[in-house]
Short mmCIF file of C-alpha atoms in Angstrom, two decimals:
data_model
loop_
_atom_site.label_atom_id
_atom_site.label_comp_id
_atom_site.label_asym_id
_atom_site.label_seq_id
_atom_site.Cartn_x
_atom_site.Cartn_y
_atom_site.Cartn_z
CA ALA A 283 -92.26 -88.34 -129.16
CA GLN A 284 -93.53 -85.73 -126.43
CA SER A 285 -96.09 -85.90 -123.54
CA VAL A 286 -97.39 -83.09 -121.13
CA THR A 287 -98.82 -83.99 -118.02
CA GLN A 288 -101.17 -81.62 -115.93
CA LEU A 289 -101.18 -82.97 -112.42
CA ASP A 290 -103.99 -81.10 -110.88
CA SER A 291 -107.42 -81.45 -112.66
CA GLN A 292 -109.27 -79.33 -110.60
CA VAL A 293 -107.72 -76.34 -108.81
CA PRO A 294 -110.79 -74.57 -106.78
CA VAL A 295 -109.31 -71.56 -105.04
CA PHE A 296 -111.02 -67.91 -103.71
CA GLU A 297 -110.98 -64.91 -105.13
CA GLU A 298 -107.59 -62.34 -104.90
CA ALA A 299 -105.77 -65.95 -103.70
CA PRO A 300 -102.52 -66.84 -106.33
CA VAL A 301 -102.90 -69.78 -107.64
CA GLU A 302 -100.15 -71.95 -109.98
CA LEU A 303 -101.32 -74.17 -112.35
CA ARG A 304 -98.51 -77.00 -112.70
CA CYS A 305 -97.68 -78.53 -116.00
CA ASN A 306 -94.25 -80.75 -117.01
CA TYR A 307 -93.08 -82.26 -120.47
CA SER A 308 -91.18 -85.02 -121.61
CA SER A 309 -89.66 -84.55 -124.95
CA SER A 310 -85.96 -85.41 -126.52
CA VAL A 311 -86.09 -81.94 -128.57
CA SER A 312 -85.83 -78.77 -127.56
CA VAL A 313 -89.24 -77.29 -126.93
CA TYR A 314 -91.95 -74.62 -127.71
CA LEU A 315 -94.72 -74.10 -124.70
CA PHE A 316 -97.84 -72.91 -124.39
CA TRP A 317 -100.61 -72.24 -122.06
CA TYR A 318 -104.22 -72.31 -123.82
CA VAL A 319 -107.24 -71.08 -121.82
CA GLN A 320 -110.91 -71.94 -122.57
CA TYR A 321 -113.79 -70.11 -120.85
CA PRO A 322 -116.84 -71.48 -120.25
CA ASN A 323 -119.05 -71.53 -123.88
CA GLN A 324 -116.26 -70.25 -125.50
CA GLY A 325 -113.34 -71.65 -127.70
CA LEU A 326 -109.24 -72.03 -127.12
CA GLN A 327 -107.56 -69.24 -126.82
CA LEU A 328 -103.61 -68.66 -126.44
CA LEU A 329 -102.46 -67.30 -122.97
CA LEU A 330 -98.91 -67.06 -123.17
CA LYS A 331 -96.11 -69.27 -124.68
CA TYR A 332 -92.02 -69.36 -124.48
CA LEU A 333 -90.44 -69.41 -127.39
CA SER A 334 -86.70 -68.71 -126.89
CA GLY A 335 -85.16 -65.75 -124.36
CA SER A 336 -86.69 -64.77 -121.25
CA THR A 337 -87.69 -68.16 -119.24
CA LEU A 338 -90.17 -65.75 -117.73
CA VAL A 339 -93.24 -65.63 -119.75
CA GLU A 340 -96.13 -62.97 -119.22
CA SER A 341 -99.85 -62.97 -121.02
CA ILE A 342 -102.21 -58.90 -120.08
CA ASN A 343 -104.16 -60.14 -117.75
CA GLY A 344 -100.97 -60.90 -115.02
CA PHE A 345 -100.49 -64.33 -115.37
CA GLU A 346 -96.76 -65.56 -116.01
CA ALA A 347 -95.42 -69.44 -116.79
CA GLU A 348 -91.31 -69.86 -116.29
CA PHE A 349 -89.92 -72.25 -118.19
CA ASN A 350 -87.68 -75.01 -116.00
CA LYS A 351 -85.22 -76.98 -118.58
CA SER A 352 -83.72 -78.99 -115.46
CA GLN A 353 -87.07 -79.43 -114.24
CA THR A 354 -88.57 -79.63 -117.43
CA SER A 355 -91.42 -77.77 -116.19
CA PHE A 356 -94.12 -74.84 -117.69
CA HIS A 357 -95.72 -73.86 -114.38
CA LEU A 358 -98.48 -71.19 -114.74
CA ARG A 359 -99.05 -68.40 -111.59
CA LYS A 360 -101.29 -65.72 -110.71
CA PRO A 361 -100.77 -64.02 -107.34
CA SER A 362 -104.33 -62.52 -107.06
CA VAL A 363 -107.10 -64.51 -109.31
CA HIS A 364 -110.43 -63.14 -110.26
CA ILE A 365 -113.82 -64.87 -110.79
CA SER A 366 -113.80 -64.00 -114.61
CA ASP A 367 -110.07 -66.56 -114.65
CA THR A 368 -112.79 -68.90 -114.47
CA ALA A 369 -111.48 -71.08 -116.80
CA GLU A 370 -110.21 -74.80 -118.40
CA TYR A 371 -106.49 -73.83 -118.76
CA PHE A 372 -103.99 -76.54 -121.33
CA CYS A 373 -100.61 -76.51 -121.12
CA ALA A 374 -99.21 -77.89 -124.50
CA VAL A 375 -96.03 -78.86 -126.56
CA SER A 376 -94.28 -78.17 -129.55
CA GLU A 377 -90.93 -79.36 -131.33
CA GLY A 378 -88.77 -76.30 -131.01
CA SER A 379 -86.70 -77.26 -133.80
CA GLY A 380 -87.68 -79.97 -136.62
CA GLY A 381 -89.99 -80.65 -139.13
CA SER A 382 -93.45 -81.07 -136.72
CA ASN A 383 -92.97 -77.54 -134.73
CA TYR A 384 -96.56 -76.98 -136.09
CA LYS A 385 -97.75 -80.30 -134.07
CA LEU A 386 -99.49 -79.54 -130.68
CA THR A 387 -98.84 -82.56 -127.42
CA PHE A 388 -101.69 -81.38 -125.44
CA GLY A 389 -102.09 -82.06 -121.22
CA LYS A 390 -105.70 -83.07 -120.06
CA GLY A 391 -105.99 -79.78 -119.13
CA THR A 392 -106.74 -78.08 -115.30
CA LEU A 393 -110.00 -76.63 -114.78
CA LEU A 394 -109.65 -73.27 -112.24
CA THR A 395 -112.78 -72.61 -110.32
CA VAL A 396 -112.11 -69.31 -108.60
CA ASN A 397 -115.42 -68.62 -106.20
CA PRO A 398 -116.23 -65.60 -104.18
CA GLY B 63 -111.78 -59.44 -138.62
CA ALA B 64 -113.39 -63.22 -138.29
CA GLY B 65 -111.85 -66.26 -136.65
CA VAL B 66 -112.01 -69.60 -137.70
CA SER B 67 -115.59 -70.57 -137.93
CA GLN B 68 -117.31 -73.82 -138.30
CA SER B 69 -120.15 -76.16 -139.29
CA PRO B 70 -122.35 -77.58 -137.73
CA SER B 71 -121.58 -76.70 -134.50
CA ASN B 72 -123.78 -79.83 -133.75
CA LYS B 73 -124.10 -82.71 -134.97
CA VAL B 74 -125.81 -85.53 -133.84
CA THR B 75 -125.98 -88.61 -135.74
CA GLU B 76 -126.95 -92.61 -135.96
CA LYS B 77 -123.60 -95.03 -135.06
CA GLY B 78 -122.26 -96.75 -139.07
CA LYS B 79 -123.72 -93.34 -140.40
CA ASP B 80 -120.59 -90.72 -142.86
CA VAL B 81 -120.45 -87.29 -141.13
CA GLU B 82 -118.53 -84.31 -143.00
CA LEU B 83 -117.60 -81.57 -140.88
CA ARG B 84 -116.48 -77.89 -142.09
CA CYS B 85 -113.50 -75.57 -141.06
CA ASP B 86 -113.18 -72.24 -142.67
CA PRO B 87 -109.87 -70.57 -141.70
CA ILE B 88 -109.33 -66.90 -140.92
CA SER B 89 -108.20 -65.60 -144.72
CA GLY B 90 -103.90 -65.55 -144.92
CA HIS B 91 -103.06 -68.27 -143.04
CA THR B 92 -101.90 -70.88 -144.71
CA ALA B 93 -101.08 -73.88 -142.10
CA LEU B 94 -104.53 -75.55 -141.12
CA TYR B 95 -105.11 -78.33 -137.95
CA TRP B 96 -107.78 -80.52 -136.48
CA TYR B 97 -107.73 -82.09 -133.12
CA ARG B 98 -110.40 -83.59 -131.11
CA GLN B 99 -111.58 -83.42 -127.27
CA SER B 100 -113.09 -86.19 -126.09
CA LEU B 101 -113.30 -86.82 -122.09
CA GLY B 102 -110.60 -88.93 -120.80
CA GLN B 103 -108.29 -88.53 -123.70
CA GLY B 104 -107.68 -84.71 -123.75
CA LEU B 105 -106.91 -82.49 -126.97
CA GLU B 106 -105.70 -85.24 -130.07
CA PHE B 107 -103.59 -83.89 -133.10
CA LEU B 108 -105.43 -85.15 -135.77
CA ILE B 109 -104.51 -83.59 -139.38
CA TYR B 110 -102.07 -80.91 -140.30
CA PHE B 111 -102.55 -79.08 -143.77
CA GLN B 112 -99.38 -76.47 -145.17
CA GLY B 113 -100.00 -74.56 -148.24
CA ASN B 114 -99.47 -77.48 -151.18
CA SER B 115 -98.05 -80.02 -148.77
CA ALA B 116 -98.32 -83.66 -148.52
CA PRO B 117 -100.59 -83.93 -144.96
CA ASP B 118 -99.65 -85.40 -142.14
CA LYS B 119 -102.44 -87.46 -141.27
CA SER B 120 -100.11 -89.08 -138.68
CA GLY B 121 -103.09 -88.92 -135.50
CA LEU B 122 -106.39 -89.46 -137.86
CA PRO B 123 -107.44 -92.31 -135.18
CA SER B 124 -108.00 -95.16 -138.42
CA ASP B 125 -108.90 -95.11 -142.04
CA ARG B 126 -112.57 -94.15 -140.93
CA PHE B 127 -111.12 -90.48 -140.83
CA SER B 128 -110.27 -88.40 -143.94
CA ALA B 129 -109.49 -84.52 -144.51
CA GLU B 130 -109.04 -82.66 -147.24
CA ARG B 131 -108.58 -78.78 -147.90
CA THR B 132 -109.57 -77.05 -151.60
CA GLY B 133 -107.65 -74.26 -152.55
CA GLY B 134 -105.96 -74.16 -149.79
CA SER B 135 -108.46 -72.64 -147.75
CA VAL B 136 -111.78 -74.49 -146.61
CA SER B 137 -111.18 -77.90 -144.86
CA THR B 138 -113.99 -80.67 -144.53
CA LEU B 139 -113.18 -84.00 -142.10
CA THR B 140 -115.27 -86.96 -142.96
CA ILE B 141 -115.62 -89.88 -140.55
CA GLN B 142 -116.54 -92.77 -142.23
CA ARG B 143 -119.26 -95.40 -140.43
CA THR B 144 -119.24 -93.64 -137.13
CA GLN B 145 -118.78 -95.35 -133.85
CA GLN B 146 -119.69 -93.70 -130.51
CA GLU B 147 -116.41 -93.93 -129.54
CA ASP B 148 -116.28 -91.02 -131.91
CA SER B 149 -118.19 -89.09 -130.14
CA ALA B 150 -116.29 -85.74 -129.51
CA VAL B 151 -115.81 -82.47 -130.07
CA TYR B 152 -114.12 -81.63 -132.96
CA LEU B 153 -111.40 -78.19 -133.33
CA CYS B 154 -110.51 -76.25 -136.25
CA ALA B 155 -107.34 -74.47 -135.61
CA SER B 156 -105.30 -71.73 -138.30
CA SER B 157 -101.66 -69.94 -138.53
CA PHE B 158 -99.28 -68.64 -140.19
CA TYR B 159 -96.35 -70.62 -140.99
CA LEU B 160 -93.96 -69.29 -138.97
CA ARG B 161 -92.32 -71.48 -136.13
CA GLY B 162 -93.82 -71.45 -132.86
CA ASP B 163 -96.87 -69.00 -134.04
CA GLU B 164 -99.97 -68.92 -132.09
CA GLN B 165 -102.57 -71.26 -133.52
CA PHE B 166 -106.01 -69.57 -133.45
CA PHE B 167 -109.03 -72.21 -132.69
CA GLY B 168 -112.49 -72.33 -134.16
CA PRO B 169 -115.43 -72.97 -131.76
CA GLY B 170 -115.81 -76.89 -132.52
CA THR B 171 -117.88 -78.82 -133.54
CA ARG B 172 -119.40 -81.41 -131.02
CA LEU B 173 -120.49 -85.13 -132.56
CA THR B 174 -122.85 -86.92 -130.61
CA VAL B 175 -122.80 -91.17 -132.24
CA LEU B 176 -125.78 -92.55 -131.26
#
């Protein structure tokens, strides 16, 4: 069975400050890793994903995440946040092989609040 | 193009009643998923449909929950004899059937059981 731990349920930061949202997972098999974002009053959207290859993946709006296999982590970072980044962020994992690679296991989410 | 749509957006029901939640996936997506988002539990996988294959029902919390997908498109999630603990946002997602492909989520149905 897989599990995902998001260590911080809430992260308040000031605009233009750097931020890191932490995500750790446990799995007995290889994994795919995802970050989804839920803006206020909107549905879940994929932010970025790691399937294979380069362990550093980036989104179009300046977020990046690094897959660290030895630490079983997939932390999300942004060097300078904007107020529009205020949202709830969910880390998710699925099996990278085998028959259940479709099933996403989500963390409980981190609410990022960017203050002026 | 149109995204995943769900109806109703909100549903308030009395304990013991049955409810049906509907999901229209993105055209061409062969995979369809239901998740539940509730306070304290986060997002939980409920059920997965892929083409004509038998669905993966491993996430359904009890036999009061069932789902079907007609014609490989629209899906209905049915909850019988609703309980207060069923109150949650029910999310539907769809994707192409590719390893690790992005799941596109609908806006959800907020179910409140009084």
